[in-house]
Amino acid sequence: MSRSIQGKITVLGIRARKGAPGKQDKLVVLTAYDYPTARALDQSGIDILLVGDSLGMVVLGHDTTLPVTLEVMLHHTAAVARARPRALVVADMPFLSYHTGPADAVRHAGRFLQEAGAEAVKVEGGRSRADIVRAIVAADIPVMGHIGLTPQAVNALGGYRVQGKTLSQVDALLADARALEQAGVFALVLEGIPARVGALVTQAVSVPTIGIGAGPECDGQVLVTHDLLGFTSTAPARFVRRYADLNAAIVDAGRRFAEDVRGGSYPSERESYPAPPELEAELDTRLAPEAVTEPRR
Ligand code: KIV
């Protein structure tokens, strides 16, 4: 029995989209952390569903991505993969799951494919991660790189700051990008760097770049879905474009439900199950006002 999905997006297909001439060929990436969101976003025709460790902040309420564990990422990745999307499923390797050496990194990356159904993993960091990326790729696990503002390094970076603002930082970013390209990444996320630096890095490597706050010249763009949907409590970053106000929609729906319950209009007869006709007479008797006793406490 064939289990292939019509038009399934693969890492080779993503890799081939480098420098695509038409803007319609730009790579489109969004985060997903659960089954229904993965299904809906896949129907919208995007290329990659990224199970980002941003889930620690936008879904679990942490201040940073650092508390997110391997088990949490596996749990959410499996939910996304169950949508059997056409889009490529990429799982973020969380803090400390690849920092302790190539053997741990390969074992942990392998769990995303073997147990959770991911098709690739993402690793943050540049030259210092090249050996780890090489080891994971050698185990036939495709790796997406991530440089610039790398949120797992928030403490080392002194906060969520735009990177690549001095010439030496720009040269370091180029060296990082080339080291990851050499190590075998199939794509590279560029986060929080000036637009022209995003253009420079994009020009310098043969793999597609996917920008988030890295300007329009990248080969693709990624956003955190909760930002795009207006479903966060904090002010959006400069690069976020909102396409919905889900927070307001949810507050409104909850308020109207509360009004209907308190006002007695919910549930209506149509929203209630009828009793079988043969019970009606007996229920009439038992529900008669004189038959109703005080509820037991
Ligand atoms: O965790 C995440 O969602 C990410 C993207 C913002 C690239 O790493």
Coordinates of C-alpha atoms and ligand atoms in Angstrom, one line a residue:
M1 CA 0.0 0.0 0.0
S2 CA 1.4 3.4 -0.9
R3 CA 1.6 5.9 1.9
S4 CA 2.9 8.8 -0.1
I5 CA 0.9 12.1 0.0
Q6 CA 0.2 13.8 -3.3
G7 CA 2.7 16.6 -3.8
K8 CA 4.4 15.9 -0.5
I9 CA 7.1 18.5 0.2
T10 CA 10.5 17.1 0.8
V11 CA 13.9 18.5 1.9
L12 CA 15.1 18.0 -1.7
G13 CA 12.2 20.1 -3.0
I14 CA 13.0 22.8 -0.4
R15 CA 16.7 22.8 -1.3
A16 CA 15.8 23.2 -5.0
R17 CA 13.9 26.4 -4.3
K18 CA 17.1 28.4 -3.6
G19 CA 17.0 31.7 -5.5
A20 CA 13.8 30.8 -7.2
P21 CA 13.2 33.5 -9.8
G22 CA 9.5 34.1 -9.2
K23 CA 8.3 35.6 -5.9
Q24 CA 5.5 33.0 -5.9
D25 CA 8.3 30.4 -5.4
K26 CA 9.4 32.0 -2.1
L27 CA 9.3 29.5 0.8
V28 CA 6.5 29.9 3.2
V29 CA 7.0 28.6 6.8
L30 CA 4.7 28.8 9.8
T31 CA 4.9 27.3 13.3
A32 CA 2.4 24.7 14.5
Y33 CA 2.3 23.0 17.8
D34 CA -0.9 20.9 17.6
Y35 CA -3.0 18.8 15.3
P36 CA -5.9 21.1 14.3
T37 CA -3.5 24.1 13.6
A38 CA -1.3 21.8 11.5
R39 CA -4.2 20.6 9.5
A40 CA -5.6 24.1 8.9
L41 CA -2.2 25.6 8.0
D42 CA -1.5 22.7 5.7
Q43 CA -4.7 23.4 3.9
S44 CA -3.5 27.0 3.3
G45 CA -0.7 25.6 1.1
I46 CA 2.4 26.5 3.1
D47 CA 5.7 24.7 2.5
I48 CA 7.0 23.9 6.0
L49 CA 5.3 23.4 9.4
L50 CA 7.9 24.2 12.0
V51 CA 7.3 22.8 15.5
G52 CA 9.2 25.7 17.1
D53 CA 10.4 25.7 20.6
S54 CA 8.6 29.2 20.6
L55 CA 5.8 27.0 21.9
G56 CA 7.3 27.4 25.3
M57 CA 6.5 31.1 25.1
V58 CA 3.3 31.4 23.0
V59 CA 1.6 28.2 24.2
L60 CA 3.1 27.3 27.6
G61 CA 3.5 30.8 29.0
H62 CA 7.3 30.7 29.7
D63 CA 9.3 33.9 29.4
T64 CA 12.0 32.2 27.2
T65 CA 12.3 29.0 25.2
L66 CA 14.9 27.6 27.7
P67 CA 12.5 25.6 29.9
V68 CA 11.2 23.6 26.9
T69 CA 12.3 19.9 27.1
L70 CA 12.9 17.2 24.6
E71 CA 9.8 15.3 25.8
V72 CA 7.6 18.4 25.4
M73 CA 8.9 18.9 21.8
L74 CA 8.3 15.3 21.0
H75 CA 4.8 15.4 22.3
H76 CA 3.9 18.5 20.2
T77 CA 5.8 17.3 17.1
A78 CA 3.8 14.0 17.2
A79 CA 0.5 15.9 17.3
V80 CA 1.5 18.0 14.2
A81 CA 2.7 14.9 12.3
R82 CA -0.6 13.2 13.0
A83 CA -2.1 15.7 10.6
R84 CA -0.1 13.9 7.9
P85 CA 0.5 17.3 6.2
R86 CA 1.7 17.8 2.7
A87 CA 4.1 20.4 4.2
L88 CA 7.5 19.3 5.5
V89 CA 7.4 18.8 9.3
V90 CA 10.5 20.3 10.9
A91 CA 11.0 20.0 14.7
D92 CA 13.1 22.4 16.8
M93 CA 15.7 20.7 18.9
P94 CA 15.3 22.3 22.3
F95 CA 18.0 23.8 24.6
L96 CA 20.5 21.3 25.9
S97 CA 19.3 18.5 23.5
Y98 CA 22.3 19.0 21.2
H99 CA 24.8 21.0 23.2
T100 CA 26.4 18.1 25.0
G101 CA 28.0 16.5 22.0
P102 CA 27.4 14.8 18.6
A103 CA 26.3 11.4 20.1
D104 CA 23.6 13.0 22.3
A105 CA 22.6 15.3 19.4
V106 CA 22.2 12.4 16.9
R107 CA 20.2 10.2 19.4
H108 CA 17.9 13.1 20.3
A109 CA 17.4 14.2 16.7
G110 CA 16.7 10.6 15.8
R111 CA 13.8 10.5 18.3
F112 CA 12.1 13.3 16.4
L113 CA 12.0 11.1 13.3
Q114 CA 11.5 7.7 14.9
E115 CA 9.0 8.5 17.7
A116 CA 7.3 11.8 16.6
G117 CA 7.2 11.6 12.8
A118 CA 9.2 14.7 12.0
E119 CA 11.0 14.8 8.7
A120 CA 13.9 17.2 9.7
V121 CA 15.2 19.0 12.8
K122 CA 16.3 22.6 13.4
V123 CA 19.4 23.5 15.4
E124 CA 20.4 27.0 16.6
G125 CA 23.9 28.4 16.3
G126 CA 26.7 28.8 13.8
R127 CA 30.3 27.6 13.6
S128 CA 30.2 26.2 17.1
R129 CA 27.4 23.8 16.0
A130 CA 29.0 22.7 12.7
D131 CA 30.3 19.4 14.1
I132 CA 27.0 18.6 15.6
V133 CA 25.1 19.4 12.4
R134 CA 27.6 17.3 10.4
A135 CA 27.0 14.3 12.8
I136 CA 23.2 14.6 12.6
V137 CA 23.3 14.9 8.8
A138 CA 25.6 11.9 8.6
A139 CA 22.8 9.9 10.4
D140 CA 20.5 10.8 7.4
I141 CA 18.6 13.3 9.5
P142 CA 18.1 16.5 7.5
V143 CA 19.0 19.7 9.5
M144 CA 17.8 23.2 9.1
G145 CA 20.2 25.8 10.6
H146 CA 19.3 29.0 12.5
I147 CA 21.6 32.0 13.0
G148 CA 21.4 35.7 14.0
L149 CA 19.1 36.2 16.9
T150 CA 19.0 32.7 18.4
P151 CA 16.5 32.7 21.2
Q152 CA 18.1 29.8 23.1
A153 CA 21.2 32.0 23.5
V154 CA 19.2 34.9 25.0
N155 CA 21.5 35.0 28.1
A156 CA 24.7 34.9 26.1
L157 CA 23.3 37.6 23.7
G158 CA 22.2 39.9 26.6
G159 CA 18.6 39.9 25.5
Y160 CA 16.5 39.7 22.3
R161 CA 18.7 42.1 20.3
V162 CA 19.0 42.5 16.6
Q163 CA 22.3 40.9 15.5
G164 CA 24.7 41.8 12.6
K165 CA 24.9 45.5 13.4
T166 CA 28.7 45.8 13.2
L167 CA 31.1 44.8 10.5
S168 CA 32.7 42.1 12.7
Q169 CA 29.2 40.7 13.5
V170 CA 28.3 40.7 9.8
D171 CA 31.6 38.8 9.0
A172 CA 30.8 36.4 11.9
L173 CA 27.3 35.7 10.4
L174 CA 28.7 35.0 7.0
A175 CA 31.3 32.6 8.5
D176 CA 28.5 30.9 10.5
A177 CA 26.3 30.6 7.4
R178 CA 29.1 29.1 5.3
A179 CA 30.1 26.7 8.1
L180 CA 26.5 25.4 8.3
E181 CA 26.3 25.1 4.6
Q182 CA 29.5 23.0 4.6
A183 CA 28.1 20.9 7.4
G184 CA 25.1 20.0 5.2
V185 CA 22.1 22.0 6.3
F186 CA 19.3 22.0 3.7
A187 CA 18.0 25.5 4.7
L188 CA 19.0 28.3 7.0
V189 CA 16.8 30.5 9.3
L190 CA 18.0 34.1 9.6
E191 CA 16.5 35.8 12.6
G192 CA 16.7 39.4 13.7
I193 CA 19.3 40.9 11.4
P194 CA 19.2 44.1 9.2
A195 CA 17.5 43.5 5.9
R196 CA 20.6 44.2 3.8
V197 CA 22.6 41.8 6.0
G198 CA 19.9 39.2 5.3
A199 CA 20.4 39.9 1.6
L200 CA 24.2 39.5 1.9
V201 CA 23.9 36.1 3.7
T202 CA 21.3 34.9 1.3
Q203 CA 23.6 35.8 -1.6
A204 CA 26.6 34.0 0.1
V205 CA 25.1 30.5 0.5
S206 CA 23.8 27.9 -1.8
V207 CA 21.0 26.8 0.5
P208 CA 17.7 28.7 0.9
T209 CA 17.5 31.2 3.6
I210 CA 14.3 31.7 5.6
G211 CA 14.0 35.1 7.3
I212 CA 12.2 36.2 10.4
G213 CA 13.0 39.9 10.9
A214 CA 15.7 39.5 8.2
G215 CA 14.2 41.5 5.4
P216 CA 12.6 40.7 2.0
E217 CA 15.6 39.3 0.2
C218 CA 15.6 35.9 1.9
D219 CA 14.5 32.9 -0.1
G220 CA 11.5 32.5 2.2
Q221 CA 9.8 33.8 5.3
V222 CA 8.7 32.3 8.6
L223 CA 6.5 33.7 11.4
V224 CA 5.3 32.4 14.7
T225 CA 1.6 31.5 13.9
H226 CA 0.3 33.0 17.2
D227 CA 1.8 36.3 16.2
L228 CA 0.3 36.1 12.7
L229 CA -3.1 35.3 14.2
G230 CA -3.0 38.0 16.9
F231 CA -3.1 35.3 19.7
T232 CA -0.4 36.6 22.0
S233 CA -0.5 38.8 25.1
T234 CA 2.7 40.9 24.3
A235 CA 3.2 43.6 21.7
P236 CA 4.3 42.2 18.4
A237 CA 7.9 42.6 17.2
R238 CA 8.6 45.1 14.3
F239 CA 8.6 42.3 11.7
V240 CA 5.3 40.8 12.6
R241 CA 2.3 41.3 10.3
R242 CA -1.0 40.3 11.8
Y243 CA -3.6 38.7 9.7
A244 CA -6.3 38.1 12.3
D245 CA -7.2 39.1 15.9
L246 CA -7.8 35.7 17.4
N247 CA -7.4 37.0 21.0
A248 CA -10.3 39.4 20.4
A249 CA -12.4 36.7 18.7
I250 CA -11.9 34.3 21.6
V251 CA -12.7 36.9 24.2
D252 CA -15.9 37.8 22.3
A253 CA -16.9 34.2 21.9
G254 CA -16.4 33.4 25.6
R255 CA -18.3 36.6 26.6
R256 CA -21.3 35.7 24.4
F257 CA -21.3 32.1 25.7
A258 CA -21.3 33.4 29.3
E259 CA -24.2 35.8 28.5
D260 CA -26.3 33.0 26.9
V261 CA -25.7 30.5 29.8
R262 CA -26.5 33.2 32.4
G263 CA -29.5 34.5 30.5
G264 CA -30.9 30.9 30.1
S265 CA -30.9 30.9 26.3
Y266 CA -28.2 28.1 26.2
P267 CA -28.8 25.3 25.7
S268 CA -32.0 25.5 23.6
E269 CA -34.3 22.6 22.9
R270 CA -32.4 21.9 19.6
E271 CA -29.2 21.8 21.6
S272 CA -30.6 19.2 24.1
Y273 CA -31.2 15.5 23.8
P274 CA -34.9 14.4 23.9
A275 CA -35.8 11.5 26.3
P276 CA -37.3 8.4 24.7
P277 CA -41.1 8.8 24.3
E278 CA -41.8 5.8 26.6
L279 CA -40.1 7.7 29.5
E280 CA -42.0 11.0 29.0
A281 CA -45.0 10.2 31.2
E282 CA -42.9 9.0 34.1
L283 CA -40.5 12.0 33.8
D284 CA -43.5 14.4 33.8
T285 CA -44.6 12.9 37.1
R286 CA -41.1 13.0 38.7
L287 CA -40.4 16.5 37.4
A288 CA -43.7 17.9 38.6
P289 CA -43.1 20.8 41.1
E290 CA -44.6 19.0 44.0
A291 CA -42.4 15.9 43.3
V292 CA -39.1 17.8 43.3
T293 CA -37.2 17.4 46.5
E294 CA -34.2 19.5 47.8
P295 CA -31.0 18.5 46.0
R296 CA -28.7 16.4 48.1
R297 CA -25.6 18.2 49.4
Ligands
KIV1 O1 10.9 28.5 17.7 C1 10.5 29.0 16.6 O2 9.4 29.2 16.4 C2 11.6 29.4 15.7 C3 11.2 30.3 14.6 C4 10.8 31.6 15.1 C5 12.2 30.4 13.5 O3 12.7 29.1 15.9

